[in-house]
Coordinates of C-alpha atoms and ligand atoms in Angstrom, one line a residue:
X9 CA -11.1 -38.2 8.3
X10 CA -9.2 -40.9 9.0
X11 CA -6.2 -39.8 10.9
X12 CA -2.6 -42.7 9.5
X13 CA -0.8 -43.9 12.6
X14 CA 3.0 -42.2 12.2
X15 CA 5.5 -45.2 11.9
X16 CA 8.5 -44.3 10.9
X17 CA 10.7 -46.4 7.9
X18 CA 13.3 -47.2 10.4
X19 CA 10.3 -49.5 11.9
X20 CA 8.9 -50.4 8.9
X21 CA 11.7 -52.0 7.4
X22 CA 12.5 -54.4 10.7
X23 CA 8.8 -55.4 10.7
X24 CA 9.3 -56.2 7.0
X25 CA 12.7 -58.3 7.6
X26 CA 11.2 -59.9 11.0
X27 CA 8.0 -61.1 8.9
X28 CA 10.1 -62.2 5.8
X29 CA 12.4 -63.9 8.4
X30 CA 9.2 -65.4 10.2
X31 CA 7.4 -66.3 7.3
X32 CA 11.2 -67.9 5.3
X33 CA 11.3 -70.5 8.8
X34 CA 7.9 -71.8 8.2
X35 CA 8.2 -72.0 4.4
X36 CA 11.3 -74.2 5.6
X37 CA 10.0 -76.0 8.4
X38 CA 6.7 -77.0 5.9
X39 CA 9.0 -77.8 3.0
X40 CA 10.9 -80.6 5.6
X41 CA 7.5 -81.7 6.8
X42 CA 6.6 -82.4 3.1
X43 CA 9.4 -84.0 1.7
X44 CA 9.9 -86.2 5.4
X45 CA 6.2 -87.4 3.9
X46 CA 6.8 -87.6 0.4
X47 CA 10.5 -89.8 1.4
X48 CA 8.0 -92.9 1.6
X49 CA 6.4 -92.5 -1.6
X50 CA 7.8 -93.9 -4.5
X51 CA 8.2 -93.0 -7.3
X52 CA 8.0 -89.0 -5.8
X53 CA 10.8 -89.7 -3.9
X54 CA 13.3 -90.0 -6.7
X55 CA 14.2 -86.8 -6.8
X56 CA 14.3 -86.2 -2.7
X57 CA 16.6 -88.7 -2.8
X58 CA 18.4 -87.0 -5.6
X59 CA 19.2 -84.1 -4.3
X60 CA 19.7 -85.5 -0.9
X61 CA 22.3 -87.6 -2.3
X62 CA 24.1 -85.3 -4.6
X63 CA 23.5 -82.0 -3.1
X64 CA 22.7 -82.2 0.7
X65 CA 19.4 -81.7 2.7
X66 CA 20.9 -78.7 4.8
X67 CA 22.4 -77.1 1.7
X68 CA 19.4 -77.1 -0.3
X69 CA 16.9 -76.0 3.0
X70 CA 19.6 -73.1 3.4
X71 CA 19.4 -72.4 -0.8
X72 CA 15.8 -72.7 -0.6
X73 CA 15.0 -70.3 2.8
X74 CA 17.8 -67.5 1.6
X75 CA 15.8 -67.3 -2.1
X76 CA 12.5 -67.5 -0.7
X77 CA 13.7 -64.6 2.0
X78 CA 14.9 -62.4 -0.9
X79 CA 11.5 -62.8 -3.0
X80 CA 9.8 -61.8 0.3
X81 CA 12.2 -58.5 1.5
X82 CA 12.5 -57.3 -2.5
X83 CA 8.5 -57.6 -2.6
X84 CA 7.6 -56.4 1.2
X85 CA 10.2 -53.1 0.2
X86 CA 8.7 -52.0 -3.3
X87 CA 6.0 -50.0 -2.6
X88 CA 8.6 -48.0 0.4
X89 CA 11.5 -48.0 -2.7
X90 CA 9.0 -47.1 -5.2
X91 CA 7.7 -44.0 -3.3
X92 CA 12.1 -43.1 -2.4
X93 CA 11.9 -43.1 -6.8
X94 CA 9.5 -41.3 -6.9
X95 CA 10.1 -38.5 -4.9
X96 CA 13.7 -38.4 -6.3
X97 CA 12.3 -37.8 -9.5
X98 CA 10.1 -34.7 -8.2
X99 CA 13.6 -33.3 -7.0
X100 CA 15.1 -33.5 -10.4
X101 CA 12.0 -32.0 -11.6
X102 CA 12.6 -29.3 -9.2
X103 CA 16.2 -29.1 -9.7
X104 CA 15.7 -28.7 -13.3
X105 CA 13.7 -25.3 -13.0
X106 CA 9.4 -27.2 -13.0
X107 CA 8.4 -26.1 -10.1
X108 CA 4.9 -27.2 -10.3
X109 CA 5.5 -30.8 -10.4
X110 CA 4.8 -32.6 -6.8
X111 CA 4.0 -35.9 -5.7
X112 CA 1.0 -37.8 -4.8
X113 CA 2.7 -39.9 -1.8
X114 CA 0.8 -39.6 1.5
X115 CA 2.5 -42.6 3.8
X116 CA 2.8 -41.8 7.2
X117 CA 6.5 -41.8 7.9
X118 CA 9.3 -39.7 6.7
X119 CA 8.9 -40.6 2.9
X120 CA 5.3 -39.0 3.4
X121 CA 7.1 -36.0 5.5
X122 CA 9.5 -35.0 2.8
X123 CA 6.3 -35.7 0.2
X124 CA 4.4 -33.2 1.9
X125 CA 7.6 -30.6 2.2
X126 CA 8.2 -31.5 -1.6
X127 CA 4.4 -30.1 -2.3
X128 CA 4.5 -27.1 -0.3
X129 CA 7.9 -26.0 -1.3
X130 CA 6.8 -26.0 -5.0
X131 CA 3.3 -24.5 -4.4
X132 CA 4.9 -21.8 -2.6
X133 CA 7.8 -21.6 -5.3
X134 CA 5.3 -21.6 -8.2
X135 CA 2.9 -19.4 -7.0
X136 CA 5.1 -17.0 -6.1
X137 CA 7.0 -17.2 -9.8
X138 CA 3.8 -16.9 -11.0
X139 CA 2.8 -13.4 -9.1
X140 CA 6.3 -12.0 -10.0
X141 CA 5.9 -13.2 -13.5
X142 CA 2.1 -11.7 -13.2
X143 CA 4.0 -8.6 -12.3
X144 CA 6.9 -8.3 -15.0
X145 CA 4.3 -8.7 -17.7
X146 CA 2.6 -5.3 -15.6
X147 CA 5.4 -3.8 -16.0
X148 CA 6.4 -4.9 -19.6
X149 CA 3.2 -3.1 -20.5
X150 CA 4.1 0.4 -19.5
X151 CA 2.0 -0.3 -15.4
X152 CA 5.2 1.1 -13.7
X153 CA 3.5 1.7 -10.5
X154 CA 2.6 -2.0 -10.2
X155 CA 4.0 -3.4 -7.4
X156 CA 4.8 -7.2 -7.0
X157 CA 4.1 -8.3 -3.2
X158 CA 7.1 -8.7 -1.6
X159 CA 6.7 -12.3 1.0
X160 CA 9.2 -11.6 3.8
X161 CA 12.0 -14.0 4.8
X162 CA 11.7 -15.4 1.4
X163 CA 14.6 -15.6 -1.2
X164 CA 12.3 -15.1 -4.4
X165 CA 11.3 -11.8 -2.0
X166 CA 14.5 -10.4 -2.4
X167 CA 13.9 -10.8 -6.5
X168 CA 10.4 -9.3 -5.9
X169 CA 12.0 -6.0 -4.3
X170 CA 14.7 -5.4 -6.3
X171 CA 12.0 -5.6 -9.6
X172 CA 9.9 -3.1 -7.4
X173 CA 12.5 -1.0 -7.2
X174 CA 13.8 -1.3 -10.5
X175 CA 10.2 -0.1 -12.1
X176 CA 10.1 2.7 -9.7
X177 CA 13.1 4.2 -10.8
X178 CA 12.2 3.6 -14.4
X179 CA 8.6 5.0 -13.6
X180 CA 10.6 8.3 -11.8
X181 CA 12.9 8.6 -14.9
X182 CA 10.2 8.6 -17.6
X183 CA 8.3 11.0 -15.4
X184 CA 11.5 13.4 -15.6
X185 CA 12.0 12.9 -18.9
X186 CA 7.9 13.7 -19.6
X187 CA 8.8 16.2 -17.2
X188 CA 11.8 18.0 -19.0
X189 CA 9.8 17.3 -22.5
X190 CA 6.8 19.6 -20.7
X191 CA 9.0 22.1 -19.7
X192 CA 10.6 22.2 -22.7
X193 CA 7.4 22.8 -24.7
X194 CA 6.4 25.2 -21.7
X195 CA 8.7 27.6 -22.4
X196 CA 8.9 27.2 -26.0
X197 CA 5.3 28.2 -25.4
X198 CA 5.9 31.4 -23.5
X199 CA 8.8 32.3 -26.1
X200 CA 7.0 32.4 -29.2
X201 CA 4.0 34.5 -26.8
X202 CA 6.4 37.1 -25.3
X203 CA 8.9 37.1 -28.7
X204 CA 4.9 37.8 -30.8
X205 CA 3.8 40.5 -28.3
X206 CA 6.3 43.0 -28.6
X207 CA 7.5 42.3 -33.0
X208 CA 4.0 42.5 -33.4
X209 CA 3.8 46.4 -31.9
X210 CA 7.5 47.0 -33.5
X211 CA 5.9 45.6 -36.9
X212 CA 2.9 47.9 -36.3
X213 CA 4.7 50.6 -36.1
X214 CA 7.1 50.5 -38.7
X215 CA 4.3 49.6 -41.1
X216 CA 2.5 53.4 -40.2
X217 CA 6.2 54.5 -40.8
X218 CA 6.6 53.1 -44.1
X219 CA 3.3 53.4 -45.4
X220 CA 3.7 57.7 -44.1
X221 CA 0.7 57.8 -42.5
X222 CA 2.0 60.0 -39.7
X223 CA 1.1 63.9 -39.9
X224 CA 4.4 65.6 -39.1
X225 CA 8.0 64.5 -37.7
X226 CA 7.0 64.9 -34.1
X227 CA 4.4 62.0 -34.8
X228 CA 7.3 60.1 -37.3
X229 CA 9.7 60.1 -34.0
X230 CA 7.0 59.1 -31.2
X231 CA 6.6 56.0 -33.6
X232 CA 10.3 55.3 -34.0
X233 CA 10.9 55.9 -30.0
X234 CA 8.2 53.3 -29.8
X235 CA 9.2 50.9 -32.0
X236 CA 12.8 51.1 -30.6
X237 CA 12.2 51.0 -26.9
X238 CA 10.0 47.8 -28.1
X239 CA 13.2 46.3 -29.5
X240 CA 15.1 47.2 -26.3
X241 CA 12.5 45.3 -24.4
X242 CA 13.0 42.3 -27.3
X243 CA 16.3 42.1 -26.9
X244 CA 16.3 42.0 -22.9
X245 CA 13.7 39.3 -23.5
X246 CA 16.5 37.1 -26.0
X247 CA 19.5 37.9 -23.9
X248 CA 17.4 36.6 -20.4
X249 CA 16.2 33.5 -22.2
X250 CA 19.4 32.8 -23.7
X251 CA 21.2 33.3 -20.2
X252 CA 18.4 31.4 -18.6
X253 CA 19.2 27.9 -21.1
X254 CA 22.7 28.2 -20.9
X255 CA 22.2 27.8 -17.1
X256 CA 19.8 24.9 -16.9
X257 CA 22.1 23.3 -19.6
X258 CA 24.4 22.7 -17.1
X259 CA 27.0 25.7 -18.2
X260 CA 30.3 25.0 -16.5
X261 CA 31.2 26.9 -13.5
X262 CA 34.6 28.6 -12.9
X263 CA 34.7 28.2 -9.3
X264 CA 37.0 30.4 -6.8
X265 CA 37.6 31.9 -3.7
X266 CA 35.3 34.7 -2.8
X267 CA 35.2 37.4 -0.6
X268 CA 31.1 38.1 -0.4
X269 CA 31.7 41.2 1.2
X270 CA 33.7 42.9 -1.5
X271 CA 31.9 41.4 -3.9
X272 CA 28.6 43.0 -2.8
X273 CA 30.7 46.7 -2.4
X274 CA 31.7 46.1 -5.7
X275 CA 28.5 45.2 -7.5
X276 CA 27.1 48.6 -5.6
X277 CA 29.0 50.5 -7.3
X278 CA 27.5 49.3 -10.6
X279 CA 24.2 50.3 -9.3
X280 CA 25.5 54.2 -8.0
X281 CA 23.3 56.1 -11.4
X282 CA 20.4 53.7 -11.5
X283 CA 19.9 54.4 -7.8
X284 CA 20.5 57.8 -8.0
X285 CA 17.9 58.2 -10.8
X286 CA 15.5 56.2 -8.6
X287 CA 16.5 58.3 -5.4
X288 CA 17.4 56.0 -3.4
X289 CA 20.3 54.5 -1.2
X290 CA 22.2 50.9 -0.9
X291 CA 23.4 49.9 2.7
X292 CA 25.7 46.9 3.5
X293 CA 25.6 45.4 6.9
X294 CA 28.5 42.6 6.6
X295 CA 30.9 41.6 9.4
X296 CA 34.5 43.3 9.6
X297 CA 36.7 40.4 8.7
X298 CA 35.6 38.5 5.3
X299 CA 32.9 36.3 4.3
X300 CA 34.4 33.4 2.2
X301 CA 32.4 31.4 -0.5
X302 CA 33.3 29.3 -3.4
X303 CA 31.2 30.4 -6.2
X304 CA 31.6 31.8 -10.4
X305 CA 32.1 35.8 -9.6
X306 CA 30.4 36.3 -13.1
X307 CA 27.6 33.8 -12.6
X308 CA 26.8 35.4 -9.0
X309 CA 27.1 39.0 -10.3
X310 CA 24.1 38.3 -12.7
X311 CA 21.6 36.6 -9.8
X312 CA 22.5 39.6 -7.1
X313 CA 22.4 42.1 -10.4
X314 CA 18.5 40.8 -10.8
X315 CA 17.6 41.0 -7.4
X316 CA 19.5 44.6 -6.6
X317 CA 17.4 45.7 -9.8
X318 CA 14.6 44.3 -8.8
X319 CA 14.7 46.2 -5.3
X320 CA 14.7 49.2 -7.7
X321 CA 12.6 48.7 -10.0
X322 CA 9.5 47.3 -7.8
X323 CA 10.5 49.2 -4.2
X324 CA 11.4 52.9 -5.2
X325 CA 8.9 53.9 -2.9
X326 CA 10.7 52.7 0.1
X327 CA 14.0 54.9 -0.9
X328 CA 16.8 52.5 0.5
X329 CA 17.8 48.3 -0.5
X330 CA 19.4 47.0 2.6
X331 CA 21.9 44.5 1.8
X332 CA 22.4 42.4 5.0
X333 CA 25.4 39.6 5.1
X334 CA 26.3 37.1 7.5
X335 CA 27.9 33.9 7.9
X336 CA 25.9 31.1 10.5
X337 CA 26.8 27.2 10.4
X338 CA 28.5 26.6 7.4
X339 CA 26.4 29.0 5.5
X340 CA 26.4 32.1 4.3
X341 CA 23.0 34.3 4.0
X342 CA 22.7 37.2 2.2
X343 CA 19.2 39.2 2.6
X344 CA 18.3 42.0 -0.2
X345 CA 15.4 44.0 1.3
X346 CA 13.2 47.0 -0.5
X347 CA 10.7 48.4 1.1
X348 CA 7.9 49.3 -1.7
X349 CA 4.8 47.4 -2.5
X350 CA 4.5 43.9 -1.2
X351 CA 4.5 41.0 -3.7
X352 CA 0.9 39.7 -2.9
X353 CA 0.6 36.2 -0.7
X354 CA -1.2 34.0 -3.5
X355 CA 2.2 34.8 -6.0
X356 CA 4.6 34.2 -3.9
X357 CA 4.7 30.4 -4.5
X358 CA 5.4 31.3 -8.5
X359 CA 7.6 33.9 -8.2
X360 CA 10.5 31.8 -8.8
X361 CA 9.0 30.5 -11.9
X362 CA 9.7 31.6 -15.5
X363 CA 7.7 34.5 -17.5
X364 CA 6.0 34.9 -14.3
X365 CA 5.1 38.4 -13.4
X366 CA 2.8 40.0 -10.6
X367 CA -0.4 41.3 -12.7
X368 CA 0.5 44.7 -11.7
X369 CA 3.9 45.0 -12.7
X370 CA 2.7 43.2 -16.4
X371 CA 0.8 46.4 -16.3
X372 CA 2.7 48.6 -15.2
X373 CA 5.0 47.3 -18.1
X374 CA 8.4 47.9 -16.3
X375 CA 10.2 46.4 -19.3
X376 CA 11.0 43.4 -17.2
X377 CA 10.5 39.7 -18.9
X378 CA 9.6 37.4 -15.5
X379 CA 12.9 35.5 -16.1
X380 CA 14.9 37.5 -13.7
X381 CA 14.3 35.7 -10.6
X382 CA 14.2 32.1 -12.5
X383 CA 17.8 33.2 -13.5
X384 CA 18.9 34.0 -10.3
X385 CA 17.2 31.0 -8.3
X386 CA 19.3 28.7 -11.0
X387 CA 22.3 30.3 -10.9
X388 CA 21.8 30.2 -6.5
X389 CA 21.1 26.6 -7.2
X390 CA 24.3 25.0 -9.0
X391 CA 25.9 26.8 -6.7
X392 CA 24.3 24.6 -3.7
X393 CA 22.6 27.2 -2.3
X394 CA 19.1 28.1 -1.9
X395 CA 17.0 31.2 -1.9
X396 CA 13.6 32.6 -0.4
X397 CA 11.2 35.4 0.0
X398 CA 9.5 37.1 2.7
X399 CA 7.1 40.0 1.5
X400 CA 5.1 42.2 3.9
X401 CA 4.2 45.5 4.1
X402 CA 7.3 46.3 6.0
X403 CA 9.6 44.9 3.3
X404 CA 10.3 43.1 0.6
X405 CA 13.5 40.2 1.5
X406 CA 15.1 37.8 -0.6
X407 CA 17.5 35.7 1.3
X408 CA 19.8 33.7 -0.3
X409 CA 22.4 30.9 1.7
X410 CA 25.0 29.6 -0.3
X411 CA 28.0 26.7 1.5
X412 CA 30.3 28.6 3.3
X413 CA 34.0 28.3 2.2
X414 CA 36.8 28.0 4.8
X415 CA 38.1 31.6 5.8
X416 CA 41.6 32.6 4.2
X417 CA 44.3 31.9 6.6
Ligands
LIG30 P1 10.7 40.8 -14.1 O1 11.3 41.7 -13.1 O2 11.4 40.7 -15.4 O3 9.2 41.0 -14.3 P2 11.4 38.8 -12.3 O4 11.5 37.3 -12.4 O5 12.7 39.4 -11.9 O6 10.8 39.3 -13.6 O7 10.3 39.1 -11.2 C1 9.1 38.5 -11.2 C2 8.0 39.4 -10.5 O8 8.3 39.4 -9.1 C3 8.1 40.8 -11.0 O9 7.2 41.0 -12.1 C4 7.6 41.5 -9.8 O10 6.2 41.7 -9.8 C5 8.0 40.7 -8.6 N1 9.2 41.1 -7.9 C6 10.4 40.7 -8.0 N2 11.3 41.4 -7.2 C7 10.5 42.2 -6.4 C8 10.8 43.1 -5.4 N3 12.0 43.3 -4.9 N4 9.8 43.8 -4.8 C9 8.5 43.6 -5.3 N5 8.2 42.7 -6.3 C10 9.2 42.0 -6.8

């Protein structure tokens, strides 16, 4: 390829006037020459002589040489103006939002420099409009995981991120909403399963009632006892559910100062028949001087109500439910242990989930409805806290931590 020798316009433009100069004193000195030889020549010399006499030689060389000089400079310049047009016109282009217009100008000097700048700077701008555009239109048509290549140190980059992260956060709210929507036919799901299971044994058993086909009134009472401790089981079932919506519908809390410690020797004493039926014993291990949280007395007398009952209802075997509190950087923990049968490894990860139940308590049919803990892990939760299980052999421990609350002065 042949490679343009760089001169710069500076140069180019005294080149031009010393060559229009140059050239302006010949066509000067040949114009004397020829009207010196045309002087003697009558009758061309009339109007030499003319002009001589009515205008002057000098003034007329001068007139002549400053014209001719202008016709040269104003024709040498045109192509160097014409491509300064040119490129002024690709700005406006530019300036008025076409990027992909550009210039076909290739001199070797500065006009040629900003040509080529003026090319790349549109090809750049263009092509990256076009990949974001490419991008939106992704997006536009539901691809919210598209992401638009972000070119660093570039302005239009900064555009390119923010539209990435504006699609991400629309693609993590519909999945919440899809989310909430599954959830919400979930457990509309398990309702209408665990509402069917026990109406349809209450309906059963009402039907043998009503249609007398029992033998004798020993028979007519079993079917009643049934079909009551059924509807025991039904209610439990409506009053969990309701309890468990009215949480997760973000019910409000009536926050206040709480000592956890009397709280916990107060909910005991709640628990004084059901624990003596079972035959078995509460401890609390709490510190002398009070634990303080911030929390809904009501709200956190239902979650440690499940989990106390719990302790009864799956760990009789183990005779005592060790309540251990204690408060450790900004936190207080509160551990419930039982010490019956261990909740088996492969359900521990669902525990905390609703209508779910360990296959042998669903057999055992302890009346519960496997909304329990998903009660109490909600309730934990809007209260900032979190909560955990351990189960071994040894024991059964559910540990809550909740913020601690400044101690009363
Ligand atoms: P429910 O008690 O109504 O079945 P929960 O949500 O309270 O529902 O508990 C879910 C399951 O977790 C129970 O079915 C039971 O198998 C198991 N579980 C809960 N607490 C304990 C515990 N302290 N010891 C052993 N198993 C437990």
């Amino acid at each position: 390829m042949k490679t343009k020798v760089y001169i710069g316009i500076r140069w180019k433009f005294l080149a031009i006037f010393i060559g229009c100069t140059g050239l302006t004193l010949l066509f000067v000195l040949l114009g004397w020459l020829l009207a010196s030889y045309l002087i003697a020549y009558s009758p061309y010399n009339r109007p030499l002589i003319w002009v001589i006499n009515h205008i002057g030689s000098k003034i007329t060389g001068v007139v002549f040489g400053i014209s001719f000089f202008a016709f040269l400079y104003i024709t040498a310049t045109r192509p160097l103006v014409l491509y300064a047009k040119e490129l002024a016109a690709v700005l406006e282009d530019m300036a008025s939002g076409r990027f992909h217009a550009s210039t076909d100008v290739k001199t070797a000097d500065e006009l040629g420099t900003i040509a080529g700048n003026i090319n790349s700077l549109s090809e750049q701008v263009h092509s990256y409009l076009d990949e974001i555009n490419h991008g939106l239109t992704e997006i536009a048509q539901g691809h919210f995981d598209y992401q638009i290549p972000v070119r660093e140190n570039h302005d239009l980059g900064r555009i390119a991120d923010s539209i990435n992260a504006m699609s991400e956060q629309l693609n993590h709210s519909i999945q919440e909403e899809r989310n909430a929507e599954k959830t919400k036919n979930d457990l509309i799901t398990g309702v209408s399963h665990d509402l069917r299971t026990p109406l349809t044994s209450i309906l059963g058993f009402l039907e043998i009632i009503d249609k007398d086909r029992y033998t004798d009134e020993v028979e007519l009472r079993y079917y009643m006892n049934i079909a009551y401790e059924k509807s025991l089981s039904l209610k439990k079932l409506v009053d969990d559910l309701f309890e468990y919506t009215r949480i997760n519908n973000g019910l409000p809390l009536h926050l206040r100062e709480l000592d956890v410690v009397g709280f916990f020797r107060q909910l005991a004493e709640e628990f004084v028949p059901s624990l003596e039926k079972a035959g078995m014993t509460l401890q609390i291990h709490a510190p002398e001087q009070p634990v303080m949280i911030r929390a809904d007395g009501d709200q956190l007398a239902r979650a440690y109500e499940n989990l106390i009952s719990n302790g009864i209802k799956y760990g009789s075997s183990g005779k005592y439910i060790d309540i251990y509190i204690a408060q450790e950087d900004g936190h207080v923990s509160i551990r419930i242990c039982n010490y019956g049968e261990p909740i088996p490894k492969r359900d521990i990860p669902y525990i905390f989930e609703r209508f779910y139940r360990v296959e042998k308590s669903r057999s055992k049919s302890t009346g519960g409805t496997g909304l329990g803990l998903a009660i109490t892990k909600s309730i934990i939760e809007v209260h900032g806290g979190q909560i955990s299980v351990e189960s071994s052999t040894k024991q059964t421990a559910f540990e809550t931590l909740l913020p601690a609350a400044a101690a009363p002065a």
